[in-house]
JSON list of C-alpha atoms and ligand atoms in Angstrom, two decimals:
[
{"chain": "A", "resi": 1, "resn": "UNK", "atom": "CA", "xyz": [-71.84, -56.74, -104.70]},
{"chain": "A", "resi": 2, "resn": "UNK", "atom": "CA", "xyz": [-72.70, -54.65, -101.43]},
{"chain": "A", "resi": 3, "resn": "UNK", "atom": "CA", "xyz": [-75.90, -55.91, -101.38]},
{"chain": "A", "resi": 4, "resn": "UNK", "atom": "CA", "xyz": [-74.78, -59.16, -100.73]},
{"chain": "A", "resi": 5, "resn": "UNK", "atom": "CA", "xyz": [-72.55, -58.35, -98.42]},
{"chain": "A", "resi": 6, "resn": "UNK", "atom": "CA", "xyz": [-75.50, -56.87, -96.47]},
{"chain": "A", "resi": 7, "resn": "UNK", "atom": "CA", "xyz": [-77.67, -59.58, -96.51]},
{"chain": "A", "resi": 8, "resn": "UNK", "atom": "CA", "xyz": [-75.17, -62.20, -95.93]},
{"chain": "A", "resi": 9, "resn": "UNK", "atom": "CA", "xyz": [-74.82, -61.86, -91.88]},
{"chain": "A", "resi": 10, "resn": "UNK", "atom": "CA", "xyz": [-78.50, -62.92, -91.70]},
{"chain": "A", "resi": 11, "resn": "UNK", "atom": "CA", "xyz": [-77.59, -66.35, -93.08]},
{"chain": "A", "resi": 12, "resn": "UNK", "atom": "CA", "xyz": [-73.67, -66.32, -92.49]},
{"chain": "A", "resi": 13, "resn": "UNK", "atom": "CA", "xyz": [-72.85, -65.51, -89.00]},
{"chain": "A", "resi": 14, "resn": "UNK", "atom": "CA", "xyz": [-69.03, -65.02, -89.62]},
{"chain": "A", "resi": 15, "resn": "UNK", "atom": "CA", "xyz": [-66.78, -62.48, -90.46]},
{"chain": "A", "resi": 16, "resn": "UNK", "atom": "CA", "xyz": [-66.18, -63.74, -94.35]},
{"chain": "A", "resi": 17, "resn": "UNK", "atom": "CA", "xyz": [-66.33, -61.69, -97.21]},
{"chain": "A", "resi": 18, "resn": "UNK", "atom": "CA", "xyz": [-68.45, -63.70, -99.74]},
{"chain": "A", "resi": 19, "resn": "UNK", "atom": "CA", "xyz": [-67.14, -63.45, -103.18]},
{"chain": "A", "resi": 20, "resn": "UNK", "atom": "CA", "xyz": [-69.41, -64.26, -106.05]},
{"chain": "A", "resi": 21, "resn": "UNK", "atom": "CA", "xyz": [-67.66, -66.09, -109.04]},
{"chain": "A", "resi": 22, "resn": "UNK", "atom": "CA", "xyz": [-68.09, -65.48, -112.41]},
{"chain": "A", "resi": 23, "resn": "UNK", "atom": "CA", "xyz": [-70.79, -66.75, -114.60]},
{"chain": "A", "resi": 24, "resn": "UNK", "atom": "CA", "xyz": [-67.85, -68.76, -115.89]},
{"chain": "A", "resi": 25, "resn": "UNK", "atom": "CA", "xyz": [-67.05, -70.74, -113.27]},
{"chain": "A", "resi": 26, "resn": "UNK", "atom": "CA", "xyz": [-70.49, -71.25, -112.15]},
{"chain": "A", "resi": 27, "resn": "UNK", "atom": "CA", "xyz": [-71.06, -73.01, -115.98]},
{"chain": "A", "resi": 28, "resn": "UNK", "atom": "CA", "xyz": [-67.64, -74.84, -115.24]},
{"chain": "A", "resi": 29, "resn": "UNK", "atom": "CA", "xyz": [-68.99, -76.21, -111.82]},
{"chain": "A", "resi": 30, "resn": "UNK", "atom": "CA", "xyz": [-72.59, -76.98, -113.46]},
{"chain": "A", "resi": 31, "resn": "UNK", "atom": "CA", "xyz": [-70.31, -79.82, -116.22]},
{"chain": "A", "resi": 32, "resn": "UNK", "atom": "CA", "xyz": [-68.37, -80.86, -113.22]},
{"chain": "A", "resi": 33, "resn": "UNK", "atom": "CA", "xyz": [-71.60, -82.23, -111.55]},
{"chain": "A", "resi": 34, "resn": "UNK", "atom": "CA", "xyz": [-73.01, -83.07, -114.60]},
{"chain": "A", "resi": 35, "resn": "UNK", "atom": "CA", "xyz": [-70.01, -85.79, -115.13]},
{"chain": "A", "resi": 36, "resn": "UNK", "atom": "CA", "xyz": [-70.48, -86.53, -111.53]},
{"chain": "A", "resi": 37, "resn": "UNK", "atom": "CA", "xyz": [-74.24, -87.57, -112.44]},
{"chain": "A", "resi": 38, "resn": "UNK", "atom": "CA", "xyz": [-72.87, -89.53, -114.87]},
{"chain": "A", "resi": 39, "resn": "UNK", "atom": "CA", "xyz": [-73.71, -87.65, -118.38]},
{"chain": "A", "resi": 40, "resn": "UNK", "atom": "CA", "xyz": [-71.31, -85.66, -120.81]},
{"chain": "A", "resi": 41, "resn": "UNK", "atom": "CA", "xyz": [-71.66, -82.08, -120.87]},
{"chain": "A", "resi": 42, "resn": "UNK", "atom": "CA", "xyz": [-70.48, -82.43, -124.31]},
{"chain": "A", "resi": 43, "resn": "UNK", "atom": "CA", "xyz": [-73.65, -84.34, -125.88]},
{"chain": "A", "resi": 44, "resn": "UNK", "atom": "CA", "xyz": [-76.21, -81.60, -127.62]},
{"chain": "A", "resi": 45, "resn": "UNK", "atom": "CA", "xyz": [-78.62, -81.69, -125.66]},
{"chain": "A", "resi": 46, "resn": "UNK", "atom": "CA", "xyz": [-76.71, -80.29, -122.58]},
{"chain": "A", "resi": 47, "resn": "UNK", "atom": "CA", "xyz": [-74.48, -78.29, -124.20]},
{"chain": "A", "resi": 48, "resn": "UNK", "atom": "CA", "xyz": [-76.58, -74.98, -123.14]},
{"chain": "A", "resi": 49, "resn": "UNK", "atom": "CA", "xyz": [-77.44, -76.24, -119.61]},
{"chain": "A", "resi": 50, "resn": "UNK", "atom": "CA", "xyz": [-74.65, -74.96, -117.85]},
{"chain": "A", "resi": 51, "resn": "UNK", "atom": "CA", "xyz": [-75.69, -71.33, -118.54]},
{"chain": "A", "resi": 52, "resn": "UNK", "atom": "CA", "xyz": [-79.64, -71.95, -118.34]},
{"chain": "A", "resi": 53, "resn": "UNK", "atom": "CA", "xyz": [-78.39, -73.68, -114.85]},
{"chain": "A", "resi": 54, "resn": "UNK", "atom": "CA", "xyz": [-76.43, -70.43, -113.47]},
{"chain": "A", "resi": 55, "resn": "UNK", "atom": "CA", "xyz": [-79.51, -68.41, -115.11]},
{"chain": "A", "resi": 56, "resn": "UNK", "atom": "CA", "xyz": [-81.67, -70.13, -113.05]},
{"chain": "A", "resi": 57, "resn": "UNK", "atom": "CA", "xyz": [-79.64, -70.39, -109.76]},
{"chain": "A", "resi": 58, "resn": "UNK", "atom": "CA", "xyz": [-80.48, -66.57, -109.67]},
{"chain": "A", "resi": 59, "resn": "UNK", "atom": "CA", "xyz": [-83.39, -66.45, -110.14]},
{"chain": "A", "resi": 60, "resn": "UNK", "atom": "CA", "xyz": [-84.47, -69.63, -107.20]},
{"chain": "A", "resi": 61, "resn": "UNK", "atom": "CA", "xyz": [-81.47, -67.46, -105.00]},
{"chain": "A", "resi": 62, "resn": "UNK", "atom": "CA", "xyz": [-82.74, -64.41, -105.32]},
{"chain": "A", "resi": 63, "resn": "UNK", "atom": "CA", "xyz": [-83.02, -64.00, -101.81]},
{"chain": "A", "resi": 64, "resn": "UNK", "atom": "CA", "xyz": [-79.37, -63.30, -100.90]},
{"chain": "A", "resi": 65, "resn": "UNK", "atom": "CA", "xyz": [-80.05, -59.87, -103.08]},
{"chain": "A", "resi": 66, "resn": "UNK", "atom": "CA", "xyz": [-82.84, -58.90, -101.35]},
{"chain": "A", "resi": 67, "resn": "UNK", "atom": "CA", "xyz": [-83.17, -57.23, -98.09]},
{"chain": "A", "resi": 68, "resn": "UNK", "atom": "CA", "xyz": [-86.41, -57.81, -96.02]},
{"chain": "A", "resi": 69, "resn": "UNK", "atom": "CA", "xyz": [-85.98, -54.38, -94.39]},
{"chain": "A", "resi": 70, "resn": "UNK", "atom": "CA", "xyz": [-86.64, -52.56, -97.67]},
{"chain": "A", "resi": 71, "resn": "UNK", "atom": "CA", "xyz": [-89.47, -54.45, -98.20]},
{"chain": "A", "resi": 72, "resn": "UNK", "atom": "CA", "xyz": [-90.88, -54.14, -94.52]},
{"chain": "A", "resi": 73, "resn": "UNK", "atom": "CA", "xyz": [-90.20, -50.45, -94.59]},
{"chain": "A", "resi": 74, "resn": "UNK", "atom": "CA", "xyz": [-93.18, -48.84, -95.46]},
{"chain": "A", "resi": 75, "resn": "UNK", "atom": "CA", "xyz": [-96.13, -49.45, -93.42]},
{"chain": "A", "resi": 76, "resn": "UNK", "atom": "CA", "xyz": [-99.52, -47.61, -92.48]},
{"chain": "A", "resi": 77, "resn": "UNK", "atom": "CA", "xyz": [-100.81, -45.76, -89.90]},
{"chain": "A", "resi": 78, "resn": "UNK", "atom": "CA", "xyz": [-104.55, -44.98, -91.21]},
{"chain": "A", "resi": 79, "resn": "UNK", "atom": "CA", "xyz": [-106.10, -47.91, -89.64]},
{"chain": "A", "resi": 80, "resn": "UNK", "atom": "CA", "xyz": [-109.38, -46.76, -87.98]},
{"chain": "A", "resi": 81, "resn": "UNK", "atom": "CA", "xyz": [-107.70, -47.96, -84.90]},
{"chain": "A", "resi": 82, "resn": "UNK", "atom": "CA", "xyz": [-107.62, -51.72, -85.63]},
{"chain": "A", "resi": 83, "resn": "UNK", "atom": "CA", "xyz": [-106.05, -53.87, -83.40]},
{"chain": "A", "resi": 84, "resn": "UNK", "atom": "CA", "xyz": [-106.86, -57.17, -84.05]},
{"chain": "A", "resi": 85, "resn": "UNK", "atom": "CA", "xyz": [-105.33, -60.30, -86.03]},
{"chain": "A", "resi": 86, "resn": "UNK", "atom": "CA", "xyz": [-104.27, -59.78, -89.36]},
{"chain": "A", "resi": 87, "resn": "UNK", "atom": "CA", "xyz": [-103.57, -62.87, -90.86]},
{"chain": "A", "resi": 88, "resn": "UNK", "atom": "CA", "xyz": [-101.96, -63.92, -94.51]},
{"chain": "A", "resi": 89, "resn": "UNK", "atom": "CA", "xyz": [-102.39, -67.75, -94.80]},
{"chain": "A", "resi": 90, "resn": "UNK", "atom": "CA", "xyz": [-101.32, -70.29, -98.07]},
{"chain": "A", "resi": 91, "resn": "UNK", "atom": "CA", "xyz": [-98.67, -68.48, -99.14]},
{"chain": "A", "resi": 92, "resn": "UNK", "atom": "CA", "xyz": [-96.97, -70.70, -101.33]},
{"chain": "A", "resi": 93, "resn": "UNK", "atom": "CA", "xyz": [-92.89, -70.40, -101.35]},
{"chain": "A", "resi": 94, "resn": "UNK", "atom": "CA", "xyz": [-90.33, -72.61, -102.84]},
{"chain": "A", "resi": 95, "resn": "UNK", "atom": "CA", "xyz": [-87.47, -72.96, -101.26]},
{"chain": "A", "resi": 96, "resn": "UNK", "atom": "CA", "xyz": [-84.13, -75.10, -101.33]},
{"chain": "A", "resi": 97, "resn": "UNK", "atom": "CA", "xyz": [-82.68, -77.23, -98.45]},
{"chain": "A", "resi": 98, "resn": "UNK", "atom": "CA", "xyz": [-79.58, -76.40, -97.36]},
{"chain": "A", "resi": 99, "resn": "UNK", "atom": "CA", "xyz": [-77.97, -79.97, -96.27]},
{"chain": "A", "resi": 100, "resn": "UNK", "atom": "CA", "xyz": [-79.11, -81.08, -99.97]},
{"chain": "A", "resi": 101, "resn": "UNK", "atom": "CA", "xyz": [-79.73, -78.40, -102.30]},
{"chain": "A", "resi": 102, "resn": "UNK", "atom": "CA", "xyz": [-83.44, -79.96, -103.27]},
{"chain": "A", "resi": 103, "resn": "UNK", "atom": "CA", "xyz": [-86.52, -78.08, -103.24]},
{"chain": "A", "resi": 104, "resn": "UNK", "atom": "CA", "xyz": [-88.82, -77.62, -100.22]},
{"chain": "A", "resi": 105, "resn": "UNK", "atom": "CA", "xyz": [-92.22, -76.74, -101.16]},
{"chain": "A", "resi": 106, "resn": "UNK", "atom": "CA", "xyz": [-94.81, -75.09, -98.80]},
{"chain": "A", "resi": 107, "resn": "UNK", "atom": "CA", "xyz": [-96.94, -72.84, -97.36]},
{"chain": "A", "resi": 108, "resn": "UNK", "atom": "CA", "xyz": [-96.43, -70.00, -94.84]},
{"chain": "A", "resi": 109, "resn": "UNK", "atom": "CA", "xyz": [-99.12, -68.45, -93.20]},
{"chain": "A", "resi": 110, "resn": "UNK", "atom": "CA", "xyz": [-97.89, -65.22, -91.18]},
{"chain": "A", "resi": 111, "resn": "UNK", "atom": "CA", "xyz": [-100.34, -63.36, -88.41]},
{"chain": "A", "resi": 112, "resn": "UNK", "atom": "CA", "xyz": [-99.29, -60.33, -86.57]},
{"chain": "A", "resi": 113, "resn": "UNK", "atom": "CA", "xyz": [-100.94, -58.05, -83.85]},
{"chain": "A", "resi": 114, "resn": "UNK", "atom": "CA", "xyz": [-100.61, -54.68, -85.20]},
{"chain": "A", "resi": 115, "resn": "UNK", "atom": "CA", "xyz": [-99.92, -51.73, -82.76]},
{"chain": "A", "resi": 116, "resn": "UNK", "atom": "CA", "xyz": [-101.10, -48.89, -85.06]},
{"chain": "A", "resi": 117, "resn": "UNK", "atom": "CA", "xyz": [-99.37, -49.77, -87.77]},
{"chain": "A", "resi": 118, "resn": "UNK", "atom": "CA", "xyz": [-99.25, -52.59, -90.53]},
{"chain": "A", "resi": 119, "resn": "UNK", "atom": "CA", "xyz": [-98.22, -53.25, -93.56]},
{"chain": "A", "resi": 120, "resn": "UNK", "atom": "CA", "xyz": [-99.15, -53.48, -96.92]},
{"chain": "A", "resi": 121, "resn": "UNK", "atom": "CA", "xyz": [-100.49, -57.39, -97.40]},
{"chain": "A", "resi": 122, "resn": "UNK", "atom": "CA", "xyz": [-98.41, -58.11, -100.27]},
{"chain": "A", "resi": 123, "resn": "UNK", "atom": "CA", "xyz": [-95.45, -56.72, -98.35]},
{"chain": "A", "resi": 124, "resn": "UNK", "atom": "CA", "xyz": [-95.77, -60.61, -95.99]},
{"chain": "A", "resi": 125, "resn": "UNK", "atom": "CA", "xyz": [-95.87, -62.43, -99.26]},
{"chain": "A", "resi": 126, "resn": "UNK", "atom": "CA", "xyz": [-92.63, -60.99, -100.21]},
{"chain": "A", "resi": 127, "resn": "UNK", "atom": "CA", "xyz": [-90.41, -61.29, -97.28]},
{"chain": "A", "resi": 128, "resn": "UNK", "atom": "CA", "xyz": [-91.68, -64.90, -97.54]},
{"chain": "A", "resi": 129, "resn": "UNK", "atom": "CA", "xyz": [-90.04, -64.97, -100.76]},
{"chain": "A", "resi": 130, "resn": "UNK", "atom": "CA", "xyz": [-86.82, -63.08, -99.58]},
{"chain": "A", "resi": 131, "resn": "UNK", "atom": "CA", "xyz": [-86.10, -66.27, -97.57]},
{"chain": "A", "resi": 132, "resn": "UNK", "atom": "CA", "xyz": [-87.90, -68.89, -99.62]},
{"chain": "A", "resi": 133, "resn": "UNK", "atom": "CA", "xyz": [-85.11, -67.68, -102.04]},
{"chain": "A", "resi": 134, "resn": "UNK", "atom": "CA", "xyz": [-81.81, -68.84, -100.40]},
{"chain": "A", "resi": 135, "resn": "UNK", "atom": "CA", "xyz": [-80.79, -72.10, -99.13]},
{"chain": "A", "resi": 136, "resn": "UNK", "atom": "CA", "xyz": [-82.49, -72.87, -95.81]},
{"chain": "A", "resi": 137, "resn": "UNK", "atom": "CA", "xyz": [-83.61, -75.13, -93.00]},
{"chain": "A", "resi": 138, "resn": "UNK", "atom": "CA", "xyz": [-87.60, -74.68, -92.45]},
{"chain": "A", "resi": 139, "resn": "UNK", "atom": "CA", "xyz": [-86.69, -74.30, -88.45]},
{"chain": "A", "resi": 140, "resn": "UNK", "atom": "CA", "xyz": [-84.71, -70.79, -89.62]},
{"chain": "A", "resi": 141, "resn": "UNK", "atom": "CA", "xyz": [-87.23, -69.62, -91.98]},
{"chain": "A", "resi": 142, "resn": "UNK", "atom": "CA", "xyz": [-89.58, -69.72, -89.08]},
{"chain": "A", "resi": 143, "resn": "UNK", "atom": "CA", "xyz": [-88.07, -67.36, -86.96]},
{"chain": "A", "resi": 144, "resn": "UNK", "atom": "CA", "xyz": [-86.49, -64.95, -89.63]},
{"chain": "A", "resi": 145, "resn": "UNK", "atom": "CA", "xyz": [-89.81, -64.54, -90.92]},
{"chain": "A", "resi": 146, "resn": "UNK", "atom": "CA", "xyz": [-91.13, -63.54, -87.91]},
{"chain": "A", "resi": 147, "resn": "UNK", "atom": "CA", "xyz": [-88.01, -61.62, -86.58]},
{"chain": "A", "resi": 148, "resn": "UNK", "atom": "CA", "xyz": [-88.02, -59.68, -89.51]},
{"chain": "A", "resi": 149, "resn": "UNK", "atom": "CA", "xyz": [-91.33, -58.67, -88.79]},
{"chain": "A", "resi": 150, "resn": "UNK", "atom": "CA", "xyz": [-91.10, -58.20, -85.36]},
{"chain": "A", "resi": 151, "resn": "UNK", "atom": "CA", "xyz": [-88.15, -55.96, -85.76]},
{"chain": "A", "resi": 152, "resn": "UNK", "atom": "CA", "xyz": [-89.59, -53.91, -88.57]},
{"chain": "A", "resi": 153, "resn": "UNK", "atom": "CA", "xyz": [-93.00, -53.31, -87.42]},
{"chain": "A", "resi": 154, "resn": "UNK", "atom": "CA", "xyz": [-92.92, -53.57, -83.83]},
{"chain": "A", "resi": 155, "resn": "UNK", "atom": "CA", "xyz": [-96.07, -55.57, -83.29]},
{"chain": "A", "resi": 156, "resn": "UNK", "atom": "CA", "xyz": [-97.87, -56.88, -80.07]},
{"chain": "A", "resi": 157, "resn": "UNK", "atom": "CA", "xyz": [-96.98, -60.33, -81.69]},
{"chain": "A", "resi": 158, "resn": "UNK", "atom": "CA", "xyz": [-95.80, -62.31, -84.29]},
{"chain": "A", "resi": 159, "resn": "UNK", "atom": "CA", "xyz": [-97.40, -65.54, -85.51]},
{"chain": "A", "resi": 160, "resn": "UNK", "atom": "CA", "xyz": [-95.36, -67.89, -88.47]},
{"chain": "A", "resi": 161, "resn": "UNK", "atom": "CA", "xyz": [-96.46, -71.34, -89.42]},
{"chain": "A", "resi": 162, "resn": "UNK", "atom": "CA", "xyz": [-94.92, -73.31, -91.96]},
{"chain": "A", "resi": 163, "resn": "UNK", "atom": "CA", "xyz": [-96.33, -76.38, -93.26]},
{"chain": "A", "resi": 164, "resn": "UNK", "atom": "CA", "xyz": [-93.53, -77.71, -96.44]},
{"chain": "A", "resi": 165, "resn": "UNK", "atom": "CA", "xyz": [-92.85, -80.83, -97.90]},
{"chain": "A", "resi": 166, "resn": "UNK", "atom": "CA", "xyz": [-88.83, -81.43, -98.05]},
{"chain": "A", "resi": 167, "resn": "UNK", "atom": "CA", "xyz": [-87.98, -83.03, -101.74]},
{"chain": "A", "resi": 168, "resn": "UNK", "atom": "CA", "xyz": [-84.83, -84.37, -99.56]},
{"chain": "A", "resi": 169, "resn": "UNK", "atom": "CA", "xyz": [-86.68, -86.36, -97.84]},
{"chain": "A", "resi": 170, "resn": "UNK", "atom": "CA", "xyz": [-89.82, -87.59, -100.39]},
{"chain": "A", "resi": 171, "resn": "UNK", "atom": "CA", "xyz": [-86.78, -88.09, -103.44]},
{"chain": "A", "resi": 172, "resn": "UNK", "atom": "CA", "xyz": [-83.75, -89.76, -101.85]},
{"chain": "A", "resi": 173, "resn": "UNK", "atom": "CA", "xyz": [-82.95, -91.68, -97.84]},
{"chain": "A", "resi": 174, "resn": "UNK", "atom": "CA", "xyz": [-86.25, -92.70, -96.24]},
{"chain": "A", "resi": 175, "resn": "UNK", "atom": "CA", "xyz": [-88.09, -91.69, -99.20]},
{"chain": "A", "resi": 176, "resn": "UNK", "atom": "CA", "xyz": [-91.21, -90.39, -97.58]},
{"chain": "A", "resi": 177, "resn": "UNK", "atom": "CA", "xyz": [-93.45, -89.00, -99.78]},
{"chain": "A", "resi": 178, "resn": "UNK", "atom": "CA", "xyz": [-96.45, -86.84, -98.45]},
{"chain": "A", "resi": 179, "resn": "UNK", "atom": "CA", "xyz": [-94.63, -86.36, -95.40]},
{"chain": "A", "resi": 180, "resn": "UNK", "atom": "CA", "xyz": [-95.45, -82.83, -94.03]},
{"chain": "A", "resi": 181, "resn": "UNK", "atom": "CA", "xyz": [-93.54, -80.38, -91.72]},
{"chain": "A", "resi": 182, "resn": "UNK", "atom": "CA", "xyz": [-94.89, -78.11, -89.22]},
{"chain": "A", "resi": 183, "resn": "UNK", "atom": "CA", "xyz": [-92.90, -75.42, -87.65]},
{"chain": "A", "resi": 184, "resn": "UNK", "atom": "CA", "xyz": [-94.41, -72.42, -86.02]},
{"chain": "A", "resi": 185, "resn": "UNK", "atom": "CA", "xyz": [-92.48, -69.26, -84.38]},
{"chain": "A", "resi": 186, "resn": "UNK", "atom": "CA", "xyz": [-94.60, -66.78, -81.86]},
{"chain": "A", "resi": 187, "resn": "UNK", "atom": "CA", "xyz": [-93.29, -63.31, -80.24]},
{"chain": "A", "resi": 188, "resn": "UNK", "atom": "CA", "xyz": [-95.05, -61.27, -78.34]},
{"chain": "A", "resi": 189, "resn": "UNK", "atom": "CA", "xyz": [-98.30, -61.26, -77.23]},
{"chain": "A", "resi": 190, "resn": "UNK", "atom": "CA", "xyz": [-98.67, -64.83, -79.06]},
{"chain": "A", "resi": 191, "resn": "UNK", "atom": "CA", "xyz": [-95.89, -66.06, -77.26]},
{"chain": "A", "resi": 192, "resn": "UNK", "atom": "CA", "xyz": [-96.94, -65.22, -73.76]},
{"chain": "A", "resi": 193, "resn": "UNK", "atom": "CA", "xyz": [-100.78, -66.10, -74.28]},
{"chain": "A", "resi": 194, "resn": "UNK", "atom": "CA", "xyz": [-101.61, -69.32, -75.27]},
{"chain": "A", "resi": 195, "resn": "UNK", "atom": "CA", "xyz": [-105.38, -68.41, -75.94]},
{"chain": "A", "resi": 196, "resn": "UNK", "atom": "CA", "xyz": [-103.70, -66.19, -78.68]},
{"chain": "A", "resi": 197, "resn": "UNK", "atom": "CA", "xyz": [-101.55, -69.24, -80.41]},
{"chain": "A", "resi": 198, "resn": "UNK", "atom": "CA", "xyz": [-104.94, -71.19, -80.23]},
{"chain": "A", "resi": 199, "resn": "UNK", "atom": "CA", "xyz": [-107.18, -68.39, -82.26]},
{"chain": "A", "resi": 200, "resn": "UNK", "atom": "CA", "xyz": [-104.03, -67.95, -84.21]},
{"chain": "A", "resi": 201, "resn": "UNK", "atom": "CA", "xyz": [-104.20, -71.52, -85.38]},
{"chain": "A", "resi": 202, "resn": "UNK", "atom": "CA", "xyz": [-107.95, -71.61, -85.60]},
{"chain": "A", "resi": 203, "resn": "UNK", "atom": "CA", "xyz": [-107.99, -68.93, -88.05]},
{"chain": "A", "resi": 204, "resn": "UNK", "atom": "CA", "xyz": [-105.09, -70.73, -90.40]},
{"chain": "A", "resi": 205, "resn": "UNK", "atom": "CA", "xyz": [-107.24, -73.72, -90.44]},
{"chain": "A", "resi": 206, "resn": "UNK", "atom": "CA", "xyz": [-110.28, -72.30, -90.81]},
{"chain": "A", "resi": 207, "resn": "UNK", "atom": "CA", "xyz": [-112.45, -72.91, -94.26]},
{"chain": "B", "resi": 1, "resn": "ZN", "atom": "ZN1", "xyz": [-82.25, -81.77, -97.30]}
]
């Protein structure tokens, strides 16, 4: 799978070659933990889980097939010379920790100063997605969201704010439910000028 291979050195920084097994083994590891829970893959009503399991491990890890450059690719000149803010905010994204394997569930709200160009909106939701899809830390989706952009696009600045709940830590250990995290990554023009952080925020929280 080259496109794997591809996409892997933005999460993997080594030199491995990734092999992915077969569906086969992924239903054979699926029984393993299901014993390890404590269950038998053997009663009826779990008997098809191992397959719906790998099914679904594709579709929630998507992201490792998709490259954010193809995405980011096409963008627009024909602007009437706009310069200013353009903001996405409350884009939802489900994600997966990487230390546990449970969900994280947020929002991303992603703000760029163009510099004649920009993209199509839904193009922001999407590379969201790309890294919502694979296992992550909230801290990394940050910045690759807003390195991605940065590198694609070339903006005066890059704005990312993530607000997420992490399942890890509302389901199992401290057990704090409701307990939100902020991250936020700025290039750019937002990174050098605070005043631009500050309208940056204002418009995110702005109803
Ligand atoms: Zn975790």
């Amino acid at each position: 799978m080259d496109a794997i291979v591809k996409n892997f050195p933005q999460v993997v920084e080594s030199d491995r070659v990734l092999d992915r097994p077969s569906q086969k083994e992924a239903e054979d590891a699926v029984r393993v933990l299901l014993r390890w829970a404590g269950d038998d893959p053997q009663r009826e009503g779990l008997l098809d889980t191992p397959a719906r399991v790998a099914k679904a491990y594709r579709e929630l890890f998507a992201g490792y097939d998709m490259n954010p450059e193809d995405v980011l690719g096409r963008t627009f000149e024909e602007v009437s010379g706009y310069d200013d803010i353009v903001l996405v905010r409350d884009i939802p994204f489900y994600s997966h920790c990487e230390h546990h394997m449970v969900p994280i569930i947020g929002k991303a709200h992603v703000g760029y100063l163009p510099n004649g160009r920009v993209l199509g909106l839904s193009k922001i939701g999407r590379v969201v997605e790309i890294f919502g899809r694979r296992l992550q830390t909230q801290e990394a989706m940050t910045a690759q969201i807003a390195n991605a952009i940065d590198d694609s696009l070339r903006p005066r600045g890059v704005a990312v704010m993530i607000e997420a709940e992490h399942m890890c830590m509302a389901m199992r250990g401290v057990q704090q439910q409701g307990a939100s995290t902020l991250t936020t990554t700025f290039t750019g023009a937002f990174k050098a000028d605070p005043a631009e952080q500050v309208r940056f925020m204002t418009m995110v929280r702005s109803r």
